[in-house]
XYZ file of C-alpha atoms in Angstrom:
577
model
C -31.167 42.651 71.208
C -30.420 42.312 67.824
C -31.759 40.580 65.122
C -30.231 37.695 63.660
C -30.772 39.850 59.694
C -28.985 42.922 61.788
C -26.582 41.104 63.193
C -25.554 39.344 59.458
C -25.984 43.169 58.094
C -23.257 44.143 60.793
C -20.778 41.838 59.727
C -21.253 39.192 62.087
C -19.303 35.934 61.218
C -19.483 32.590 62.795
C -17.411 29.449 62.782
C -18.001 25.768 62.947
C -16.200 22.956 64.543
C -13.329 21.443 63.545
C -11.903 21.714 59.623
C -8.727 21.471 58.308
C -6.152 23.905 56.472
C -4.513 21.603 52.996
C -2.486 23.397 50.643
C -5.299 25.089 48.185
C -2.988 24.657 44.985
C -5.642 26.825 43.218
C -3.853 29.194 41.325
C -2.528 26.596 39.005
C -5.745 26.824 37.235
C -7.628 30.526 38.493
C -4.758 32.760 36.841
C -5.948 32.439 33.236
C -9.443 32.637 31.429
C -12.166 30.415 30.953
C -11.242 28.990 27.390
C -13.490 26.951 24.961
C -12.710 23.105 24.811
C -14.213 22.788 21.158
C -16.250 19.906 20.037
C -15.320 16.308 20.462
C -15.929 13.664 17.604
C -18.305 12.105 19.526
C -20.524 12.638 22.431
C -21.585 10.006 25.346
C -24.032 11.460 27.143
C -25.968 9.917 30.426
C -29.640 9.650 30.365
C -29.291 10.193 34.057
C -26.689 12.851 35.881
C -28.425 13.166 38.610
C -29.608 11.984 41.577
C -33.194 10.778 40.627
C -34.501 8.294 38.068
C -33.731 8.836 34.487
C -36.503 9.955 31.682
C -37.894 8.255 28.730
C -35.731 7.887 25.608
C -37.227 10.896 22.895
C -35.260 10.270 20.297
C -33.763 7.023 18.311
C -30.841 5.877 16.531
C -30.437 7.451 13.225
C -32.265 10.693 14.750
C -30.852 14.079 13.786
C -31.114 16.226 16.579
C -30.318 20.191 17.282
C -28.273 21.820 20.031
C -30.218 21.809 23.226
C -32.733 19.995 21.931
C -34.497 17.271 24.424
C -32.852 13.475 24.491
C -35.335 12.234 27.210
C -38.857 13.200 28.172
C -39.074 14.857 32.004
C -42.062 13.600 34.599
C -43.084 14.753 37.609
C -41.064 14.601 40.547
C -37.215 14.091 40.365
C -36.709 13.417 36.942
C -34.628 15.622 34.300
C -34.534 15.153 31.184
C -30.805 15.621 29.195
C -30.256 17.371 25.487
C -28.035 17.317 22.670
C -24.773 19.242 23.394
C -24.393 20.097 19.840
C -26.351 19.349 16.622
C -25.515 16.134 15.175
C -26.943 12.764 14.470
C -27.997 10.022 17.341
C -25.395 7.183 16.489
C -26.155 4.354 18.861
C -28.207 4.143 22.418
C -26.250 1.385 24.193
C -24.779 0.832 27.698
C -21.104 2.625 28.463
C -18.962 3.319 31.348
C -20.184 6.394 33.126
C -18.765 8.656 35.547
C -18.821 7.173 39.018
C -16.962 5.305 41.636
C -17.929 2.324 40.849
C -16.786 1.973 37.475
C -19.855 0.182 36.430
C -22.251 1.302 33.200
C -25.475 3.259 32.187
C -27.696 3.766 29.173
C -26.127 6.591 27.121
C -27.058 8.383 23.957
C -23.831 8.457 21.287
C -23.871 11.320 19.837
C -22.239 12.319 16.617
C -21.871 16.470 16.107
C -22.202 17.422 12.478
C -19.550 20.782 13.109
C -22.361 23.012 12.541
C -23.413 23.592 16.315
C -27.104 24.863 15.274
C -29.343 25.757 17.990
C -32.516 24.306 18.146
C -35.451 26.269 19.547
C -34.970 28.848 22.468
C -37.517 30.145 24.329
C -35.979 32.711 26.567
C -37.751 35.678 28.621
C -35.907 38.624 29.291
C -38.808 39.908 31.659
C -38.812 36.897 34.126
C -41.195 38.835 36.534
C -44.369 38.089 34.056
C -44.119 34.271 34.671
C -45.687 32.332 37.805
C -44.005 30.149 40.508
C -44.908 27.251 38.525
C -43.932 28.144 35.224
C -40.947 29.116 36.854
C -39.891 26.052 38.177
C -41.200 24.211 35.320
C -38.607 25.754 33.079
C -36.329 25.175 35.545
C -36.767 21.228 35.551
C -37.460 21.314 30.983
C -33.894 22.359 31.586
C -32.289 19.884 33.071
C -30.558 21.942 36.076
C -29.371 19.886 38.483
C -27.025 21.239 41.910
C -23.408 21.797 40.456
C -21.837 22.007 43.376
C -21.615 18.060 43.449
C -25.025 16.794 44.742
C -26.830 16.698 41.323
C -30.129 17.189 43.004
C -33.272 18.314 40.937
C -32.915 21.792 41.512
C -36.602 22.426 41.103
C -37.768 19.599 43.463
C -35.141 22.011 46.464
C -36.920 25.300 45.239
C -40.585 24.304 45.437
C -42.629 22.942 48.421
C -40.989 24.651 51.331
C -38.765 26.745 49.408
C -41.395 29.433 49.466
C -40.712 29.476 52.666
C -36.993 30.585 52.532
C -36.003 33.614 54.734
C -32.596 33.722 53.739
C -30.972 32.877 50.302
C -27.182 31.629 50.395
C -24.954 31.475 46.849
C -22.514 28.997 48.073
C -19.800 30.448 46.357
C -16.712 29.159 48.934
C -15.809 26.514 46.805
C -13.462 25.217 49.262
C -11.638 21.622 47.936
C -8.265 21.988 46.720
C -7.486 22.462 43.171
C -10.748 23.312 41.651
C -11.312 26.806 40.712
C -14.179 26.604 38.372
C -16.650 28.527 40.845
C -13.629 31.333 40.850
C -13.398 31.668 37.803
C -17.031 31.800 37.100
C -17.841 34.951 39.519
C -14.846 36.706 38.339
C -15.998 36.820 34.760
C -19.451 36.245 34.735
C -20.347 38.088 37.801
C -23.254 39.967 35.992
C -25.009 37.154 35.035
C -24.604 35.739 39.016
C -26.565 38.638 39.767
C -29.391 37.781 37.178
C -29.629 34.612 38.211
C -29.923 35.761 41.859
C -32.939 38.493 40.799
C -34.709 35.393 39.235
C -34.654 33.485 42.524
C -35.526 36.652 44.625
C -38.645 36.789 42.305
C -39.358 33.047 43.059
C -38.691 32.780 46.886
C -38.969 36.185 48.437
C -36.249 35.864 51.045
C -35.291 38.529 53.244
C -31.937 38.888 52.463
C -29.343 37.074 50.146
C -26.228 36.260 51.114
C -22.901 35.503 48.484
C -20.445 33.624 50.339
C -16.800 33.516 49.373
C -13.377 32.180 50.873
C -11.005 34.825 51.325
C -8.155 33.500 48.796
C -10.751 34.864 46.130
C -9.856 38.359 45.807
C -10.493 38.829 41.988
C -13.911 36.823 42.643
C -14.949 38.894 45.467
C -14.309 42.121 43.713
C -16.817 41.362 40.642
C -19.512 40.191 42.447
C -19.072 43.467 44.914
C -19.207 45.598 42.013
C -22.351 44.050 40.508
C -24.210 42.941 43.648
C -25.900 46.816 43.696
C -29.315 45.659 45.611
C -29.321 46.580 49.119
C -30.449 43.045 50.387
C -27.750 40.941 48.375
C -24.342 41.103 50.593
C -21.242 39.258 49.514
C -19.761 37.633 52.730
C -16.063 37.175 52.570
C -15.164 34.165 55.130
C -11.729 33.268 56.165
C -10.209 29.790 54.335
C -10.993 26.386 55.917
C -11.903 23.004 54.426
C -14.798 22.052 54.622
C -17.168 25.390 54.388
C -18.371 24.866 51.302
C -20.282 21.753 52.997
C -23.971 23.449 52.631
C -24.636 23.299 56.766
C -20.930 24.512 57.653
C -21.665 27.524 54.953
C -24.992 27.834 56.912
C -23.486 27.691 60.092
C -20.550 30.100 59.411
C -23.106 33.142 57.813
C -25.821 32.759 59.647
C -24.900 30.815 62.882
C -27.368 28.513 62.822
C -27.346 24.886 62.486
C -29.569 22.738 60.592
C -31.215 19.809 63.052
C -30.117 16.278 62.999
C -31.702 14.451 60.098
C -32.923 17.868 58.659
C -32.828 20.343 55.912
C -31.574 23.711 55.389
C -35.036 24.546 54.340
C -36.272 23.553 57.922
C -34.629 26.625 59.552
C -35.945 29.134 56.397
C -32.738 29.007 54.557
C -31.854 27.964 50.955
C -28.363 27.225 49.679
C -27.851 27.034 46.025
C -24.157 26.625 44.262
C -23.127 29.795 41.998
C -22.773 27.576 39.142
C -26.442 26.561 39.905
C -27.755 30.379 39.842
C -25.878 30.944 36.550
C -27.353 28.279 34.702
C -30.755 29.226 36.070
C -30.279 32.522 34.513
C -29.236 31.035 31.506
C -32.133 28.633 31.423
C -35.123 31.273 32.587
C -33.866 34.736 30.673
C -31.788 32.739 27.498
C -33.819 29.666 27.044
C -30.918 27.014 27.214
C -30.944 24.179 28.709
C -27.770 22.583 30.456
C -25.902 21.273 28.187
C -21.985 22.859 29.020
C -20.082 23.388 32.437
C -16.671 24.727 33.446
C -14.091 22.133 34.317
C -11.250 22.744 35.847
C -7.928 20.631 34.536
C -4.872 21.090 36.902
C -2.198 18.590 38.146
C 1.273 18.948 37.502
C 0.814 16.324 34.621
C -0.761 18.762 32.594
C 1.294 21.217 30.578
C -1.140 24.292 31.141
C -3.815 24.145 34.373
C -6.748 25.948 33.622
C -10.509 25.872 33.580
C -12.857 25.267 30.135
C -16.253 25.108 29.166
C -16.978 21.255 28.301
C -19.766 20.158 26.433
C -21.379 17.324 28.508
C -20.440 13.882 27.153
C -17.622 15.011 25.822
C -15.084 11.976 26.565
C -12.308 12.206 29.240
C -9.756 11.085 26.754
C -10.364 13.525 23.991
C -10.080 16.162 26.941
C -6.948 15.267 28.075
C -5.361 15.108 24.726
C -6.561 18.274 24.189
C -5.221 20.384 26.975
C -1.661 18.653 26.403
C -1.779 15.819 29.162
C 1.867 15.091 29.653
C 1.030 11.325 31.618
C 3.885 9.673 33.812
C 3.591 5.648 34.179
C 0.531 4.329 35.666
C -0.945 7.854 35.649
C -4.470 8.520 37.804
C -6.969 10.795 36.992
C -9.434 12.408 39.715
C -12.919 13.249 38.871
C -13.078 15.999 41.224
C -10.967 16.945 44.008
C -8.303 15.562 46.077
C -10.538 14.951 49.167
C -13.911 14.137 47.762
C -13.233 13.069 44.326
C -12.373 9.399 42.995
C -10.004 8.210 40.410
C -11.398 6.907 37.319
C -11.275 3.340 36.006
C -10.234 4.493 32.361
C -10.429 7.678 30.771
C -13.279 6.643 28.082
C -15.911 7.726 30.571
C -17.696 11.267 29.593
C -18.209 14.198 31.224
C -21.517 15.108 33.241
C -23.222 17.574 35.398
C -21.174 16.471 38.235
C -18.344 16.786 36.568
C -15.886 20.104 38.414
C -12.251 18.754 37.845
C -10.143 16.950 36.086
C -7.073 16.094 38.616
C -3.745 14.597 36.677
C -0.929 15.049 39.760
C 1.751 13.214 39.216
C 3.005 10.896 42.067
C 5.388 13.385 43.488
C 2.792 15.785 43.501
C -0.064 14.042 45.375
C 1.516 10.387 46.710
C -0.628 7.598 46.723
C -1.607 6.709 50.584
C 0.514 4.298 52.242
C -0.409 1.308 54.332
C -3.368 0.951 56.544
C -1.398 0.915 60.028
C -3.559 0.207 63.243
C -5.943 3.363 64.970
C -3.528 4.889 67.937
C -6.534 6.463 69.386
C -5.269 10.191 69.336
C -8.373 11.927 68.613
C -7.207 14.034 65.545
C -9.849 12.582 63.995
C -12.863 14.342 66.222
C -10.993 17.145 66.465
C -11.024 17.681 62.480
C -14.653 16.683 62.218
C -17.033 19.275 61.045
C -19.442 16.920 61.547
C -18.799 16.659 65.815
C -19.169 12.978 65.339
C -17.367 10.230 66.828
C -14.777 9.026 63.164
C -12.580 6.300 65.568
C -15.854 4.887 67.254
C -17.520 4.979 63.788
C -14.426 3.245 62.022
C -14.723 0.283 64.434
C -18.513 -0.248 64.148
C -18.205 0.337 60.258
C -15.157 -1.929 60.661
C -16.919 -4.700 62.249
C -20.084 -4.001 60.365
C -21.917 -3.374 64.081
C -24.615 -0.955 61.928
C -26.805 -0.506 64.722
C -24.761 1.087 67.047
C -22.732 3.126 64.328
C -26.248 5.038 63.419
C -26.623 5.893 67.188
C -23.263 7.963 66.771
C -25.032 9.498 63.677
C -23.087 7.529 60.816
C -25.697 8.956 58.157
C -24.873 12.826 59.001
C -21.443 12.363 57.729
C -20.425 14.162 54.538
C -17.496 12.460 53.501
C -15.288 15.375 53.476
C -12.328 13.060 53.892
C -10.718 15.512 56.899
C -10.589 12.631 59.155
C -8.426 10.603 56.512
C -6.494 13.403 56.062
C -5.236 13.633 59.700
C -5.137 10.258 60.533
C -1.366 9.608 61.606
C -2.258 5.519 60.542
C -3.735 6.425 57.110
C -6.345 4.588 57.676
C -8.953 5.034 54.869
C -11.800 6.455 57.183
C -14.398 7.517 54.985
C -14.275 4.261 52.569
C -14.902 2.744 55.400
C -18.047 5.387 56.137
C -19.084 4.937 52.394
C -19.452 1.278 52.419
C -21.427 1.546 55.961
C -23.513 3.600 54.665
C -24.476 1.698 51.375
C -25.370 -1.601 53.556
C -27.247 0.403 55.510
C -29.118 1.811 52.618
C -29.174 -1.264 51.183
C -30.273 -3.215 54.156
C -33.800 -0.425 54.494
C -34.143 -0.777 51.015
C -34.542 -4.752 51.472
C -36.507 -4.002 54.723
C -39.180 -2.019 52.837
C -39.338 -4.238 49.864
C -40.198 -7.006 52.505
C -42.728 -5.008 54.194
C -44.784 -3.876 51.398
C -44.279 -7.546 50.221
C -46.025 -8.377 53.487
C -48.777 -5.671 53.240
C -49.391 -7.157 49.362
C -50.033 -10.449 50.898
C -51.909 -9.348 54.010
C -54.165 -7.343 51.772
C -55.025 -9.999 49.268
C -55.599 -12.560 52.511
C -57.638 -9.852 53.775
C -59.310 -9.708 49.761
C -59.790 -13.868 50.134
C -61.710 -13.897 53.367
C -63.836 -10.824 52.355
C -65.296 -12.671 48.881
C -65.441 -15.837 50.409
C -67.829 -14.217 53.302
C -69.541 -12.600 50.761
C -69.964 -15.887 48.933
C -71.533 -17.703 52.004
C -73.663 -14.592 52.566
C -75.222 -14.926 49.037
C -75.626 -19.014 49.526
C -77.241 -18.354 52.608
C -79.428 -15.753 51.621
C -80.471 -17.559 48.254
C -81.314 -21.211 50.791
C -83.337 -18.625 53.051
C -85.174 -17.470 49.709
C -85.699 -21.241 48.349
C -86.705 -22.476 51.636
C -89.372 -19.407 52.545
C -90.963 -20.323 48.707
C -91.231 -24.318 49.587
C -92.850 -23.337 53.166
C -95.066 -20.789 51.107
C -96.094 -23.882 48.992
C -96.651 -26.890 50.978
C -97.549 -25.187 54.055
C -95.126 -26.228 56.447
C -91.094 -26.312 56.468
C -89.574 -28.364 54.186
C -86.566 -29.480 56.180
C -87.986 -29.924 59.576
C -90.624 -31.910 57.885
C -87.453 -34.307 55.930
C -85.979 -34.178 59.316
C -88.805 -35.451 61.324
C -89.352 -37.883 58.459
C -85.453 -39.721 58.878
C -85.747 -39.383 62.608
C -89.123 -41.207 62.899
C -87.421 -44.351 60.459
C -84.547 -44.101 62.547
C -86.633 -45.025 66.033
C -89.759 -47.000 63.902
C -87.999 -50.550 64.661
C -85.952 -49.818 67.640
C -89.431 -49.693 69.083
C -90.704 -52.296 67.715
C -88.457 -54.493 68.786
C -87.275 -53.535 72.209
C -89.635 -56.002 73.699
C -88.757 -59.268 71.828
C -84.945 -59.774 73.921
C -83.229 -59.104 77.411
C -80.165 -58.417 77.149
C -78.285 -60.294 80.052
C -77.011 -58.244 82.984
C -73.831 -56.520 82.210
C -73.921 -57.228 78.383
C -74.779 -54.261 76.061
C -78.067 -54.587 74.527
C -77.880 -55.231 71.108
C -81.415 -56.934 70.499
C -83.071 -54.437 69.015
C -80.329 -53.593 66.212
C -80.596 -57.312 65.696
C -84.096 -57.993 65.672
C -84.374 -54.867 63.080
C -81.530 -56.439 60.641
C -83.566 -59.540 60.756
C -86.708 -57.800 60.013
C -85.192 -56.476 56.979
C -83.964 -59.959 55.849
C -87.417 -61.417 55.987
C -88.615 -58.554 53.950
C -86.531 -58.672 51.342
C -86.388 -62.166 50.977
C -90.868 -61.358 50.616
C -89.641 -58.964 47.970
C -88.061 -61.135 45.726
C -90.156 -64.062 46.315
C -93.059 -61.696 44.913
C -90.787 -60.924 41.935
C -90.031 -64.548 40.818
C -93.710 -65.235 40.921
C -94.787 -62.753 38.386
C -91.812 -63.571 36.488
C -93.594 -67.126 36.405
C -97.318 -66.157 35.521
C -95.703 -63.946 32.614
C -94.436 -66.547 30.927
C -97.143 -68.747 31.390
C -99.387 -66.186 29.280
C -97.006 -66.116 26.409
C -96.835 -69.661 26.069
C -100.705 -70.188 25.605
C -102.335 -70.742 21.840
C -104.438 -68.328 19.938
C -107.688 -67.903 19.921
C -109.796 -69.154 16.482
C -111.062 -65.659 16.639
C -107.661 -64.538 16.042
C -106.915 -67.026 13.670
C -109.943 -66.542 11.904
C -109.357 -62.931 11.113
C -105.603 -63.872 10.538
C -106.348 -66.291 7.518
C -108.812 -63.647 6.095
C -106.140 -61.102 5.227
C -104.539 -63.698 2.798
């Protein structure tokens, strides 16, 4: 039987379930070259693009800073830092709308280029083979490279750990959403470079084979990477056109035939998947020493006078962008950030570019109608049938709908990739995946609550736990000092000091109960109180002894100071006159 490296070496192609066949409406943009946008007059660039926390500000307003050179200061873990997309001078660090579907803000660095574009320092190595994993990666993270297929994730955080454990290497090159060609365009004329960046990742993960995957309405794409892809385990895999596949585990699933578990990684299974923009800029980053600082952008829609693709500084404003490439806006224009299925329409266009950033989308309404009314779910099923997913979208739309969260997870809510093919079937237009997205964020939200309350609980349980240890440990060291203090007095007087003061107040106590109990009889069924008595009357006698005793010395005390000298004393008085 074959293996499953022969089997992919034999041509062996797979398919996954469900998908969906829109009108690609790529070669609006893929026809032409890659042209430069030029430089904005000013920049807005994110302290975060990605998904992880941002890093520390490096730099302050008034600052004049080089191209490429570091904004923010990287950490460990998930953070990237960002850099100057041209030289220029830091004008303000404030809050401003960024580039998401919520519309809301984030710190940014304003940016004003001087129009000299000087690089700062590069520190490029042509001979990547002399550096270690970890410098590797290192130089991977200083420069900022984030997934550019759409997830923004660290790219160095996916390559280390169990990345060294990848047995197959996939360049997601399918790039499968209407419109956007920027991926095209990128392997047809930088296919050379795709194959650098490709040696520097064989170098760092040692797979067993690499694997270029392409939709078949690529042609010119597929022929440059075919004539540059010359090392016998790199294979460019040609797949036939179907939205979704450039979802990473349906481009697993359709190269390799093998599907990554529930609630798992790629990784899991020995497999890495990287976008093709991704390997480029890690060959620019590792062998040219710069940092991420530009990315193509497609801008197509009938709105605009000429589709095509640029290279954008990142920051660089919306608006300025559309002005430049000759928008032609009809009334109440939109404008998609990204594609027609996964992308979202901006709140204004004074939001910048970023990492993220693939397309710019201007249809007009003829081209791409808005949807119309929500109408009610006939139950037809075109839904599951379009998943690639196999999930359950009408079940999930009416526990997302009536915000039952419990039993939408148990049909696998979370494993959805809001590829928007159920929406895009749906007979009722119903707005499926909003629906999935909002789900999904009170879910997250809801954990995120959840563990905030537990390790709330485990702060307080622990200082409890902290109260009752130092207050034993307080009683320990009383009781041990009384031990101490109470061995000494026994040392000293010979016998123990507080069964001695006990015996003492007992024997009071009982000393005129018993002296008494004879004197009365208390009468049959009365409680015999004579004793108590006869003892309080004791005490009255004495005391009334006690200060008889005291008015009679008062008495012979005054008598001696009222008595006369002697003549003695008088005597020897008058002699001292």
């Amino acid at each position: 039987m074959q293996s499953l490296l022969e089997r992919i070496k034999a041509g062996t192609l797979w398919d996954f379930h469900g998908g969906i066949h829109p009108a690609d409406n790529k070669r609006q943009s893929s026809q032409s070259a890659v042209v430069e946008a030029g430089l904005p007059p000013q920049l807005i660039i994110p302290l975060r693009q990605h998904a992880g926390p941002a890093g520390h500000l490096l730099v302050q307003v008034g600052d004049r800073v080089k191209k490429g050179q570091a904004l923010t200061r990287y950490l460990k873990g998930r953070t990237l830092p960002v850099h100057a997309s041209t030289s220029g001078t830091i004008s303000a660090i404030a809050h401003h709308t960024v580039a998401h579907p919520s519309g809301l803000d984030d710190l940014c660095i304003i940016l004003t280029p001087d129009g000299e574009d000087v690089w700062g320092e590069r520190n490029g190595t042509a001979d990547y083979r002399t550096l270690e994993r970890g410098e590797l990666l290192e130089r991977i993270q200083q420069a900022g490279i984030a997934g550019l297929g759409g997830a923004v994730f660290p790219t160095h955080s996916k390559l280390d750990g169990r990345g060294q454990l990848t047995e197959i290497l996939i360049v997601n090159g399918l790039e499968c959403e209407p419109y956007i060609s920027t991926d095209d365009r990128l392997m047809q004329q930088y296919a050379d470079e795709i194959m650098d960046g490709i040696r520097v990742l064989k170098h760092l993960l040692k797979p067993k084979l690499t694997l270029i995957g392409v939709e078949d309405n690529k042609p010119e794409a597929i022929a440059a990477l075919t004539q540059h892809a010359t090392d016998p385990d790199v294979l460019v895999k040609t797949v036939p056109t179907k939205y979704p596949s450039g979802g990473a585990k349906q481009t697993i699933e359709l190269l390799t035939g093998r599907q990554v578990p529930k609630g798992g990684r790629a990784v899991d299974i020995g497999i890495m998947v990287l976008n093709v923009a991704t390997v480029f800029a890690i060959k620019r980053a590792i062998i040219d020493g710069e940092p991420l600082i530009e990315r193509i952008v497609t801008l197509t829609g009938d709105s605009f006078k000429q589709p095509g693709n640029a290279w954008v500084r990142l920051g660089t404003p919306v608006r300025w962008l559309l002005q430049r490439f000759e928008l032609q806006p009809e009334a109440e224009q939109r404008v998609i950030m990204g594609g027609p299925m996964m992308g979202f329409t901006l709140p204004h266009a004074m939001v910048p570019v970023v990492k993220a950033t693939n397309c710019l989308l201007a249809p007009t309404q003829a081209e791409l109608p808005a949807p119309g009314p929500e109408q009610a779910c006939i139950r037809c099923s075109a839904c599951a049938d379009a998943c690639p997913a196999t999930l359950l979208p009408q079940e999930l739309y009416w526990y997302s709908r009536a915000k039952e969260y419990d039993k939408a997870e148990q049909l696998n809510l979370m494993d959805c990739i809001e590829c928007g093919a159920c929406a895009w079937v749906c007979p009722s237009e119903i707005p499926l995946v909003q629906y999935y997205k909002i789900a999904k964020d009170d879910i997250r939200e809801a954990r995120s609550e959840a563990a905030k309350a537990e390790r709330a609980k485990q702060r307080f349980e622990a200082k409890q736990a902290r109260f009752e240890r130092d207050k034993a440990a307080r009683e320990a060291r009383h009781a041990d000092a009384a031990a101490q203090r109470r061995q000494a007095m026994t040392a000293a007087a010979g016998e123990d000091p507080v069964a001695a003061a006990l015996a003492r107040i007992k024997a009071k106590q009982e000393a005129p109960i018993t002296a008494m109990t004879t004197l009365a009889v208390p009468a049959e069924g009365q409680p015999d109180n004579s004793a108590v008595i006869a003892a309080r009357e004791a005490r009255k006698r004495e005391a009334e002894a006690r200060r008889a005793a005291k008015l009679a010395e008062s008495a012979n005390g005054e008598t001696a100071a009222a008595a006369p000298p002697s003549a003695e004393t008088g005597d020897s008085a008058s002699c001292g006159h």
